[in-house]
PDB file of C-alpha atoms in Angstrom:
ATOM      1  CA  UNK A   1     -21.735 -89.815 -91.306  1.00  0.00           C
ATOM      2  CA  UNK A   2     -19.146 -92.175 -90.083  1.00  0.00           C
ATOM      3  CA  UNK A   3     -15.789 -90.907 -91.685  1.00  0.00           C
ATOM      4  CA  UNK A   4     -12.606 -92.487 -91.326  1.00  0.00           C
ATOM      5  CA  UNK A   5      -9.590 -90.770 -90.407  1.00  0.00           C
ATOM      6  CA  UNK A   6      -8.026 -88.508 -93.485  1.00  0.00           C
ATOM      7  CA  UNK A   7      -4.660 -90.592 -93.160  1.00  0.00           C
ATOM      8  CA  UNK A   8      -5.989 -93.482 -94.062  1.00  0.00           C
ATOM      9  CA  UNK A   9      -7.037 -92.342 -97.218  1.00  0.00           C
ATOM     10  CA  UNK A  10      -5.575 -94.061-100.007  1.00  0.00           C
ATOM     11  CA  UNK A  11      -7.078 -92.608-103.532  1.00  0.00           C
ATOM     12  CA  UNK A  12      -8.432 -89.027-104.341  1.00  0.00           C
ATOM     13  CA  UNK A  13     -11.199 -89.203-107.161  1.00  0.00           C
ATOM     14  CA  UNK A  14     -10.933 -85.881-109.141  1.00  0.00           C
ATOM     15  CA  UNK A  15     -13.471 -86.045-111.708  1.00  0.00           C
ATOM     16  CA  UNK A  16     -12.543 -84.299-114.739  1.00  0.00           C
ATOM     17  CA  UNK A  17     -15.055 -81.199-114.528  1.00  0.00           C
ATOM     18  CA  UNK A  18     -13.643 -80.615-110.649  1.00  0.00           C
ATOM     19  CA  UNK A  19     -10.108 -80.822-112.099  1.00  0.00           C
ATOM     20  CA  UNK A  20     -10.947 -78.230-115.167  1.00  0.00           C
ATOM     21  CA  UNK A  21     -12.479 -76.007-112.318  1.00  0.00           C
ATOM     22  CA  UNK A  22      -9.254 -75.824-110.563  1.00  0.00           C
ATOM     23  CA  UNK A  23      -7.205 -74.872-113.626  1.00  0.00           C
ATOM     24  CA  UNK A  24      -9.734 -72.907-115.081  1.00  0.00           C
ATOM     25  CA  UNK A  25      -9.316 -70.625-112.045  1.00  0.00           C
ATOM     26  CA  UNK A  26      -5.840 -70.615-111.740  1.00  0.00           C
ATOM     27  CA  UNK A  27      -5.926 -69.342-115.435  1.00  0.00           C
ATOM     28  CA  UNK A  28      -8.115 -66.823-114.999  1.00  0.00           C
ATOM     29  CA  UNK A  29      -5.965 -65.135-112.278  1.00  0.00           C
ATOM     30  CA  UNK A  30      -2.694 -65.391-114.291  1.00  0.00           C
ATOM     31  CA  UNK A  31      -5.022 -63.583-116.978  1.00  0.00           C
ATOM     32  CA  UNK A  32      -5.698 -61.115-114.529  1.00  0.00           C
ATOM     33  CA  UNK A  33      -9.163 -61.102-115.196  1.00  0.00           C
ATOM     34  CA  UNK A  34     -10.746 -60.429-111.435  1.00  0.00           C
ATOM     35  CA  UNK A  35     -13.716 -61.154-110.238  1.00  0.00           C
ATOM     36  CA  UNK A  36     -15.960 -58.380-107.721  1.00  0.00           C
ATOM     37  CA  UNK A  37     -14.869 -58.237-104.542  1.00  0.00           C
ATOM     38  CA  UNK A  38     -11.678 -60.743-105.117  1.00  0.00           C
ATOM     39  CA  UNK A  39      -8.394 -60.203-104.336  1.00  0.00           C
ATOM     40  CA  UNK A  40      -6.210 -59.292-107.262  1.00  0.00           C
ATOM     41  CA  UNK A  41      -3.493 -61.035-107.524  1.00  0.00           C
ATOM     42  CA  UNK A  42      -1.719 -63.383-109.185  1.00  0.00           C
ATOM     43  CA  UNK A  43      -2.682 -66.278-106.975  1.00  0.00           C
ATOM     44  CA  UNK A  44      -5.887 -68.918-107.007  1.00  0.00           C
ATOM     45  CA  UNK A  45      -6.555 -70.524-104.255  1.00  0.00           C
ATOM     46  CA  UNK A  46      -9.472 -72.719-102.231  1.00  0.00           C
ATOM     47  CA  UNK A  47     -11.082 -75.212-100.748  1.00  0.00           C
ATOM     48  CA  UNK A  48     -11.983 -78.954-102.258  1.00  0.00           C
ATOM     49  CA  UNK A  49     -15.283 -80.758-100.806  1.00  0.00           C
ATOM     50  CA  UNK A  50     -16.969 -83.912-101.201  1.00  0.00           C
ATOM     51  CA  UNK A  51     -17.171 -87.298 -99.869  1.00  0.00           C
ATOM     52  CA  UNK A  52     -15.717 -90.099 -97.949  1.00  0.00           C
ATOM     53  CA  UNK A  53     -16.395 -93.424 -99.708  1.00  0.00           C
ATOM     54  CA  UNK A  54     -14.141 -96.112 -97.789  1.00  0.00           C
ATOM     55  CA  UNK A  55     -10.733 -95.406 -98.306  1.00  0.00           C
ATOM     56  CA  UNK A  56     -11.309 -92.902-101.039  1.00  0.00           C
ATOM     57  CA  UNK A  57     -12.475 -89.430-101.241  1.00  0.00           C
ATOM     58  CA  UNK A  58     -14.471 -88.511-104.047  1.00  0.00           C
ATOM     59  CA  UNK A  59     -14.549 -84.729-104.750  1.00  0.00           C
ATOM     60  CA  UNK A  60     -17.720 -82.855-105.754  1.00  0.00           C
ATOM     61  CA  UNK A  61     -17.306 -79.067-105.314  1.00  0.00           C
ATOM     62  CA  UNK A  62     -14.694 -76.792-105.341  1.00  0.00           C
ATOM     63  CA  UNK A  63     -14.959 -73.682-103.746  1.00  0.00           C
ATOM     64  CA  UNK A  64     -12.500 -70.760-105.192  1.00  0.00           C
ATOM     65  CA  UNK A  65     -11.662 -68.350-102.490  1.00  0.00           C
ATOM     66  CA  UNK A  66     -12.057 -64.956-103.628  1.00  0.00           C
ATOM     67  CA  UNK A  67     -10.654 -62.854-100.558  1.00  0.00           C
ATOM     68  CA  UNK A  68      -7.008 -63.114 -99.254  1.00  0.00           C
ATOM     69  CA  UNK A  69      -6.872 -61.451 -95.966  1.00  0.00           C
ATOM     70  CA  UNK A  70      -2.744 -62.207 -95.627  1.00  0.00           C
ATOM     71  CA  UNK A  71      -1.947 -58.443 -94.738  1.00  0.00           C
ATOM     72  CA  UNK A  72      -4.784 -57.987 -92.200  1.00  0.00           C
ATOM     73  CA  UNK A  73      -4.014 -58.374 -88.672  1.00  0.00           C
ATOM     74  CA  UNK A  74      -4.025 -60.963 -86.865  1.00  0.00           C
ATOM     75  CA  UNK A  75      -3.255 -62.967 -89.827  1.00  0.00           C
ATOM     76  CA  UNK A  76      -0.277 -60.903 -91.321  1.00  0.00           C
ATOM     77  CA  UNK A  77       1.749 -61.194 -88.227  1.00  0.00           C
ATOM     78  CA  UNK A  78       1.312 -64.641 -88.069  1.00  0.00           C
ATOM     79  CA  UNK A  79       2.299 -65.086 -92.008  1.00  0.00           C
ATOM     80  CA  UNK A  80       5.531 -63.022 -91.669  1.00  0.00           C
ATOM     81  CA  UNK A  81       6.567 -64.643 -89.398  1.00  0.00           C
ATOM     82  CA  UNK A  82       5.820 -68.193 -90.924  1.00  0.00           C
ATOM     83  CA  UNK A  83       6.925 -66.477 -94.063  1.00  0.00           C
ATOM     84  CA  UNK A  84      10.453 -65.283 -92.428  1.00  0.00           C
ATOM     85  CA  UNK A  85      11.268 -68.791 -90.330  1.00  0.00           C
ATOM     86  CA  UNK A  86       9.908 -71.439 -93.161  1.00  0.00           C
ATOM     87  CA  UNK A  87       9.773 -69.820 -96.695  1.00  0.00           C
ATOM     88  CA  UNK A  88      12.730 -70.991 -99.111  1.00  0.00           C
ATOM     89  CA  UNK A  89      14.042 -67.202-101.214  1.00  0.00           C
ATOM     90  CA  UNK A  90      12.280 -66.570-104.203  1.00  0.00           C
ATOM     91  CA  UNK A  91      11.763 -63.920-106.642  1.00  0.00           C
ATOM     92  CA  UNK A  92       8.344 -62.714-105.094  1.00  0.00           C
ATOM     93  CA  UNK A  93       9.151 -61.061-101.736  1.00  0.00           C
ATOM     94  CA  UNK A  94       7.980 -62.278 -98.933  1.00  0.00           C
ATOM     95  CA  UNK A  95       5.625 -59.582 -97.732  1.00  0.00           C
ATOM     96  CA  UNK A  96       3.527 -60.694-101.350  1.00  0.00           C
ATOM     97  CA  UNK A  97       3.643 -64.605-100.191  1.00  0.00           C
ATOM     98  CA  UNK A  98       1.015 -66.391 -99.040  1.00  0.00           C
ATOM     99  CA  UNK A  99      -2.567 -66.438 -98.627  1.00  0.00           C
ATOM    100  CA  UNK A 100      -5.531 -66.562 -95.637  1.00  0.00           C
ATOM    101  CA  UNK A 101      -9.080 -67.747 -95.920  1.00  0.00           C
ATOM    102  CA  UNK A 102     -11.822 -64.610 -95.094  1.00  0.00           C
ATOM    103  CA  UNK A 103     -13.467 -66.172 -91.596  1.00  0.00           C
ATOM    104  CA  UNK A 104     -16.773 -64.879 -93.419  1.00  0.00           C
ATOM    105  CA  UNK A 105     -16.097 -66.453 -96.771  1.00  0.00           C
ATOM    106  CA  UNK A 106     -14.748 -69.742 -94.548  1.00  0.00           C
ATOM    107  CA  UNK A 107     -17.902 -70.146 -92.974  1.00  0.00           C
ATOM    108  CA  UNK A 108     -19.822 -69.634 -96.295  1.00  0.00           C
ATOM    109  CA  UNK A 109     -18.491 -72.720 -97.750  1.00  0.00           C
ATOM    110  CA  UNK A 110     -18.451 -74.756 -94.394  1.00  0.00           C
ATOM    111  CA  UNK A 111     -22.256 -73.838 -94.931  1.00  0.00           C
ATOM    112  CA  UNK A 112     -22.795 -75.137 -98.007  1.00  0.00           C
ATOM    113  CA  UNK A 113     -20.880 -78.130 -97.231  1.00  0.00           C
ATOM    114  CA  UNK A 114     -23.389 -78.599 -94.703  1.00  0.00           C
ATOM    115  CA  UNK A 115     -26.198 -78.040 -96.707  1.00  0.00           C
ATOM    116  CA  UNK A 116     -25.013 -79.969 -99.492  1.00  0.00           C
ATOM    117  CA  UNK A 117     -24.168 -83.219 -97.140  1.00  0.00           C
ATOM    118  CA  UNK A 118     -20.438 -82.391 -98.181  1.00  0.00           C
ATOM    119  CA  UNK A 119     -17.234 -82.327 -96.024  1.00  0.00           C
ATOM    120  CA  UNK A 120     -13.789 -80.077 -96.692  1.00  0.00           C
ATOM    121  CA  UNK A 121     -11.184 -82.959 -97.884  1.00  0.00           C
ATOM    122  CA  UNK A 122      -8.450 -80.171 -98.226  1.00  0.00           C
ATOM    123  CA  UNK A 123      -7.619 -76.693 -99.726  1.00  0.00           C
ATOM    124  CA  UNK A 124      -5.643 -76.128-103.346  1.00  0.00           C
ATOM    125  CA  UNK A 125      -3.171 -73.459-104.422  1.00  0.00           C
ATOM    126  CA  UNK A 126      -1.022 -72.814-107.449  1.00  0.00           C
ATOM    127  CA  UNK A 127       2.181 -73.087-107.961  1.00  0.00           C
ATOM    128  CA  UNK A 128       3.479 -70.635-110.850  1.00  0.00           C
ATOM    129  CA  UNK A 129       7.556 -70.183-110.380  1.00  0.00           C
ATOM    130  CA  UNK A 130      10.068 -72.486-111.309  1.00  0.00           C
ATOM    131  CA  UNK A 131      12.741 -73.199-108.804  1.00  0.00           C
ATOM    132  CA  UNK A 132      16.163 -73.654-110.078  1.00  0.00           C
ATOM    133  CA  UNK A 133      15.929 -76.992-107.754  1.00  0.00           C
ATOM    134  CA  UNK A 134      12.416 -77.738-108.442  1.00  0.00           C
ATOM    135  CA  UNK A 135      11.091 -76.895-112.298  1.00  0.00           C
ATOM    136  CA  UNK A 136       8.232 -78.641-111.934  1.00  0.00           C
ATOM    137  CA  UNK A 137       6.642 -77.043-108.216  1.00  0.00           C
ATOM    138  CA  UNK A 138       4.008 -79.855-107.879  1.00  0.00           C
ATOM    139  CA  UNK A 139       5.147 -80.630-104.423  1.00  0.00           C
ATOM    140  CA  UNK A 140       4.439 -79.226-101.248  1.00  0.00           C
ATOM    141  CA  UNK A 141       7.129 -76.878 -99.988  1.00  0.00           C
ATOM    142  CA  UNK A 142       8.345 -76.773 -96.408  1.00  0.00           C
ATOM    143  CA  UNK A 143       6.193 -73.696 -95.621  1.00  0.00           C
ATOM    144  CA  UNK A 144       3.314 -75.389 -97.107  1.00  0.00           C
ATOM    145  CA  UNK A 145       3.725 -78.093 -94.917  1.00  0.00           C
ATOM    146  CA  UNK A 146       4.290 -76.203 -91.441  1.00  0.00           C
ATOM    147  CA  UNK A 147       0.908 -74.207 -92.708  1.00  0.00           C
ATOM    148  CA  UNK A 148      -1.012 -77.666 -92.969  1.00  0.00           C
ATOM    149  CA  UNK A 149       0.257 -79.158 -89.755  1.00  0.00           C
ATOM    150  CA  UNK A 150      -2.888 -80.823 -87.944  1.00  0.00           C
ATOM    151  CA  UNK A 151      -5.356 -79.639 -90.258  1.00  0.00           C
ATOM    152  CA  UNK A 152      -6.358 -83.067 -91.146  1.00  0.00           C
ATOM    153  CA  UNK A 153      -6.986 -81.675 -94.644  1.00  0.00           C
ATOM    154  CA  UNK A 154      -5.280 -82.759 -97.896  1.00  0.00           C
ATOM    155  CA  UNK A 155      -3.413 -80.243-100.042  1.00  0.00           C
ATOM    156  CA  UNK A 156      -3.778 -80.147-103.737  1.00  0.00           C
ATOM    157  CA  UNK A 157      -0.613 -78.643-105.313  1.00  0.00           C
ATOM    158  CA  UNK A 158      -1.403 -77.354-108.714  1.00  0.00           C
ATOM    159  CA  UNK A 159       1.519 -76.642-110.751  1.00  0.00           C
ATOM    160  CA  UNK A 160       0.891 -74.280-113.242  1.00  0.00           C
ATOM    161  CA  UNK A 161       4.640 -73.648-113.964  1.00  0.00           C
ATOM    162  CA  UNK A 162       4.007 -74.938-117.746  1.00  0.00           C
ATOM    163  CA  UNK A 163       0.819 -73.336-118.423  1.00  0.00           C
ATOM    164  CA  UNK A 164      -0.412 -75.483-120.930  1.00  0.00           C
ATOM    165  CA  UNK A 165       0.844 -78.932-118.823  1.00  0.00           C
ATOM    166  CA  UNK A 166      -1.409 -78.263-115.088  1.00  0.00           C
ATOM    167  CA  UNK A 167      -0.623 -81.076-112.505  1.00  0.00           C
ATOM    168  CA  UNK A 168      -2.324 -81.442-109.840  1.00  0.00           C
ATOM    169  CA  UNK A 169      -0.928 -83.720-106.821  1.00  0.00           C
ATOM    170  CA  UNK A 170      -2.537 -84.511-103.385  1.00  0.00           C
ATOM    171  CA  UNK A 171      -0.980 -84.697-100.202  1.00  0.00           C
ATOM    172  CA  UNK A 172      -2.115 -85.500 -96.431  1.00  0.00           C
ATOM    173  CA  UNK A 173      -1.491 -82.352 -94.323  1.00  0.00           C
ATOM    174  CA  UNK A 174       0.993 -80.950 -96.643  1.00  0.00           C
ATOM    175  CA  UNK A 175       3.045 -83.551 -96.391  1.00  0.00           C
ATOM    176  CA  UNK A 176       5.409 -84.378 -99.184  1.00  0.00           C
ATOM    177  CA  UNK A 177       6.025 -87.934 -97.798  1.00  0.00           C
ATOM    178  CA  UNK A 178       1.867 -88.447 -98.006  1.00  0.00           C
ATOM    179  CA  UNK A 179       0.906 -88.282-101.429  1.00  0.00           C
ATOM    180  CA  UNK A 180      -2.352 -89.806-102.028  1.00  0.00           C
ATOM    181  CA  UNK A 181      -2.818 -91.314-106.082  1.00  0.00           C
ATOM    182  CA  UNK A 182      -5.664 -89.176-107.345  1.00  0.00           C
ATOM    183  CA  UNK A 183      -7.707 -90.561-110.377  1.00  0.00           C
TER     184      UNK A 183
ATOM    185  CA  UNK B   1     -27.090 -74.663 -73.199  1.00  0.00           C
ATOM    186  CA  UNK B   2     -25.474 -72.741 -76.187  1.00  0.00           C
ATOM    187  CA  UNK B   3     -25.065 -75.258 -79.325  1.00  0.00           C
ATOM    188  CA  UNK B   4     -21.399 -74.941 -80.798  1.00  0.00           C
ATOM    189  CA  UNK B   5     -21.288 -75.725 -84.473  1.00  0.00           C
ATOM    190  CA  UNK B   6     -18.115 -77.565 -85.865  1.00  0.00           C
ATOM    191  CA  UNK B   7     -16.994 -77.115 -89.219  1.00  0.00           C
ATOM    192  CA  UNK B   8     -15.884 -80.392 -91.389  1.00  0.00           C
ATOM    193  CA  UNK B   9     -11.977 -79.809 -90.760  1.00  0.00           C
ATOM    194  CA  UNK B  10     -12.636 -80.246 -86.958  1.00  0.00           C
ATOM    195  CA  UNK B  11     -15.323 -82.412 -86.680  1.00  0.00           C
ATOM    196  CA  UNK B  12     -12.797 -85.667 -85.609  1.00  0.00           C
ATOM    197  CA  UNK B  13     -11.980 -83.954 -82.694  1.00  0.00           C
ATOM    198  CA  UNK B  14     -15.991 -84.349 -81.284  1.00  0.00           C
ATOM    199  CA  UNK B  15     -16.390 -87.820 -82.155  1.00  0.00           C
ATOM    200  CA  UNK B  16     -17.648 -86.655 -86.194  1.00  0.00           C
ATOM    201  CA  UNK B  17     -20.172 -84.452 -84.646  1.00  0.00           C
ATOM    202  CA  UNK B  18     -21.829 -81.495 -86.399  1.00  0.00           C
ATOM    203  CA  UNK B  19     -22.984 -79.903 -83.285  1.00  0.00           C
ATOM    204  CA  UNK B  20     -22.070 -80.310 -79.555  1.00  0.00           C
ATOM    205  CA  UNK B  21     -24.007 -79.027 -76.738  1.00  0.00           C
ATOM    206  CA  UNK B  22     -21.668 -77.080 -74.153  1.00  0.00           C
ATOM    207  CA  UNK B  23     -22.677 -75.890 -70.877  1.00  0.00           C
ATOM    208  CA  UNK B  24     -21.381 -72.199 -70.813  1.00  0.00           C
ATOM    209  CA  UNK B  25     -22.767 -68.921 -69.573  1.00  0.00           C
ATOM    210  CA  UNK B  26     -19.841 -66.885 -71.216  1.00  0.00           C
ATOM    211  CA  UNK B  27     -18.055 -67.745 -74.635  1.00  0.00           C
ATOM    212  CA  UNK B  28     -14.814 -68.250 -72.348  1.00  0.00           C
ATOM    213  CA  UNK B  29     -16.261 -70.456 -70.438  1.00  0.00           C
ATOM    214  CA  UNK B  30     -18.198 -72.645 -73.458  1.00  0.00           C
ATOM    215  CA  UNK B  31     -14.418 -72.333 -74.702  1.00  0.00           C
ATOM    216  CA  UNK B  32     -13.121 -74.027 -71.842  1.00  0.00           C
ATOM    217  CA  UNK B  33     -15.591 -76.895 -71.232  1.00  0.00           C
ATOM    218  CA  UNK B  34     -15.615 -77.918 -74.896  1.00  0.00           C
ATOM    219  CA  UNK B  35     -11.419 -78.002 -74.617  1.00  0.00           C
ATOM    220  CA  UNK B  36     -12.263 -79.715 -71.118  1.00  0.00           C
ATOM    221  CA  UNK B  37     -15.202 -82.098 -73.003  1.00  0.00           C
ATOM    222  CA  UNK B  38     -12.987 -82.907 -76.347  1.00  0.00           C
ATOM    223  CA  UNK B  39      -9.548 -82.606 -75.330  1.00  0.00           C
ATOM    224  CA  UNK B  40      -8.474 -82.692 -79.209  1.00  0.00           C
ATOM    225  CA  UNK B  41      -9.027 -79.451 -80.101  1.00  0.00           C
ATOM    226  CA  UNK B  42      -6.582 -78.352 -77.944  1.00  0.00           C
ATOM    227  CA  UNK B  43      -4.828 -78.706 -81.363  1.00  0.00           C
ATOM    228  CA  UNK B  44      -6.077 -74.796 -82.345  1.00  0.00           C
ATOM    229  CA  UNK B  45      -4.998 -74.019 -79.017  1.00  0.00           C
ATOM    230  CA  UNK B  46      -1.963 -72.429 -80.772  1.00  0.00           C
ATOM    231  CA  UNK B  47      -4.344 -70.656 -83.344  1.00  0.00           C
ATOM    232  CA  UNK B  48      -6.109 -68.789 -80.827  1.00  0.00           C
ATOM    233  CA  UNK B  49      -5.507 -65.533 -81.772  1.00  0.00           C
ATOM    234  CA  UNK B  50      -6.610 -66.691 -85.864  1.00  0.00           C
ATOM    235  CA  UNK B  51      -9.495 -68.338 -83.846  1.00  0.00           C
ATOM    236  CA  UNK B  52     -12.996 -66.870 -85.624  1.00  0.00           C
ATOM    237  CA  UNK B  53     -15.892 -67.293 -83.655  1.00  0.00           C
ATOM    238  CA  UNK B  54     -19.837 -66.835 -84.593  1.00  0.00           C
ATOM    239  CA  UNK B  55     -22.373 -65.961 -82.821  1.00  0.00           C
ATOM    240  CA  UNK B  56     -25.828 -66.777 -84.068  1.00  0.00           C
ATOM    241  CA  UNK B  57     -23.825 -66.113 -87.626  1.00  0.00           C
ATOM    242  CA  UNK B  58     -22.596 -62.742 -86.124  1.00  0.00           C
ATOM    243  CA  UNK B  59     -18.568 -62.482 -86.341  1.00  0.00           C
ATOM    244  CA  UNK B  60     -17.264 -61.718 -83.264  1.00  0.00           C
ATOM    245  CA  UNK B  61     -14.565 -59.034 -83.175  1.00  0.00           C
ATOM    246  CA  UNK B  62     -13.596 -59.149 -79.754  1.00  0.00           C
ATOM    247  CA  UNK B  63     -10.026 -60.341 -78.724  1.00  0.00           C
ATOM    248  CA  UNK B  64      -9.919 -63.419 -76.964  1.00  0.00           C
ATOM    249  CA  UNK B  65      -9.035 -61.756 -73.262  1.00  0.00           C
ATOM    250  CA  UNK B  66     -12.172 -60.510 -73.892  1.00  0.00           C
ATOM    251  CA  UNK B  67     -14.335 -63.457 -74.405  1.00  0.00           C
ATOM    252  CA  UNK B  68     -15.163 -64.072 -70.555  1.00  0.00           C
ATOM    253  CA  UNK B  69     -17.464 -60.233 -71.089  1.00  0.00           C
ATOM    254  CA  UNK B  70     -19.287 -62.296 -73.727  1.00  0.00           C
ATOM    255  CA  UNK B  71     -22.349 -63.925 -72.580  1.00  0.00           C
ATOM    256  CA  UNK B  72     -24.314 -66.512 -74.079  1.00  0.00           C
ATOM    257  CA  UNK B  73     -27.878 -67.802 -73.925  1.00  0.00           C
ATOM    258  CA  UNK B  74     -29.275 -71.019 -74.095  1.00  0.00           C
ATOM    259  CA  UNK B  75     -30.729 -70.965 -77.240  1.00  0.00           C
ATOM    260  CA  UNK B  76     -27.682 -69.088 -79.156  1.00  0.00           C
ATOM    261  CA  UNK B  77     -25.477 -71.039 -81.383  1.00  0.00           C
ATOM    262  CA  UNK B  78     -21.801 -70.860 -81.794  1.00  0.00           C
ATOM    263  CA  UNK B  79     -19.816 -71.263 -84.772  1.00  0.00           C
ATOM    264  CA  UNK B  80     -16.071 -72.278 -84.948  1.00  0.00           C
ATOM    265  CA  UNK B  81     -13.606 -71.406 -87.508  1.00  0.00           C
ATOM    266  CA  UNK B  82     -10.088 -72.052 -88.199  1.00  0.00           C
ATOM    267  CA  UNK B  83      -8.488 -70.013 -91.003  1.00  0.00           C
ATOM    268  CA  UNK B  84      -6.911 -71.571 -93.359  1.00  0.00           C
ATOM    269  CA  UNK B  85      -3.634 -70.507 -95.091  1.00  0.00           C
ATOM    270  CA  UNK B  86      -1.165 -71.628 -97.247  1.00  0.00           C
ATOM    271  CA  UNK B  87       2.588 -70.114 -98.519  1.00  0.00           C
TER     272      UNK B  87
END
């Protein structure tokens, strides 16, 4: 498949079912209702696939992640220590920040990409807590940003901060400077 | 030669290949000569120790000073993956 390069991307389409997948599973986590074997927590997270059409990606799967391995080692040495350098204070602690893919589950979905003719076009998370200098959290934050350095992947911000109001914005590598329009 | 399989994420770093062939008789060594072969994914050089590596779908545990004990054959197939994370 020739693909071109990620930054020269300039329109996401999200079709409508992908975009109620997202939400729907950042709703079910804030209801607390778990799945087996996931992580509970009150964060959603995972990875968006589909396909390179000229200077648009169109998405066709989602994949919600269902294990965070944040406080396993090597990982949670790495995250404090992005956490303590990069993250802005909130009211969640730092130690509860943050979230890292399962290699296992990871290769799962790279997988099925494969199968499916699919490739990863980025990874989405939710954000739930208002800033006093950001109500709205659909932006990348500054963490979120060092985290998707050179990962040539977009990041979907969900902002769930108004519940019944989800946004969804994309951005190239985490970048708040490279928003991409999605449709 | 073992085949080393490259995830999506990565794939621009081996000219949008799935798979590469790499001469290696150790998983160090496969390592080095695809760094040597596609100098871009010197990129997860820094993300060595979140590296995950597969071997014929088998996670490897083993640290990474530890790879050069790791032998491979010619037919076995090795799997690359980069965690992903986010705050």
């Amino acid at each position: 498949m020739n693909v071109i390069p990620f930054e020269e991307i300039r329109q996401i389409i999200l079709p409508y079912p992908n975009w109620q997948e997202i939400v729907e599973h950042c709703k079910r986590k804030l209801a607390g209702n778990y799945l087996p074997g996931e992580s509970e927590e009150r964060k959603a997270y995972g990875l968006v696939a589909g396909i390179p059409n000229g200077h648009a990606l169109k998405v066709e799967r989602i994949f919600p992640i269902k294990k965070n391995v944040r406080d396993k080692e090597p990982y949670k040495t790495y995250l404090d220590s992005m956490m303590e350098q990069y993250a802005v204070p909130s009211k969640t602690p730092l130690s509860k920040r943050g979230w890292m893919t399962a290699p296992e589950e990871l290769k799962d979905v790279c997988d099925k990409c494969d199968q499916e003719e699919l490739v990863v076009l980025g990874t989405y998370h939710m954000h739930l807590v208002p800033w006093e200098h950001d109500a709205i959290r659909d932006t990348p934050t500054r963490l979120d940003s060092i985290l998707a350095e050179n990962s040539s992947l977009f990041s979907f911000i969900v902002s769930m901060v108004d519940i019944s109001h989800p946004r969804i914005r994309a951005f190239y590598e985490g970048s708040a400077e490279k928003e991409v329009p999605i449709r | 030669m073992p085949r080393v399989i490259i995830p999506s994420p990565l794939r621009k770093h081996a000219n949008n290949q799935r798979e590469v062939v790499i001469d290696g008789e150790s998983l160090k060594e496969t390592i080095e000569h695809l760094l040597q072969k596609y100098p871009g994914f010197k990129v997860i050089n820094h993300d060595f120790a979140l590296l995950s590596v597969f071997i014929n779908s088998k996670l490897i545990r083993s640290r990474v000073d530890k790879w050069d004990r790791l032998s491979l054959n010619n037919d076995d197939e090795v799997t690359l993956i980069v965690p992903i994370a986010g705050g």
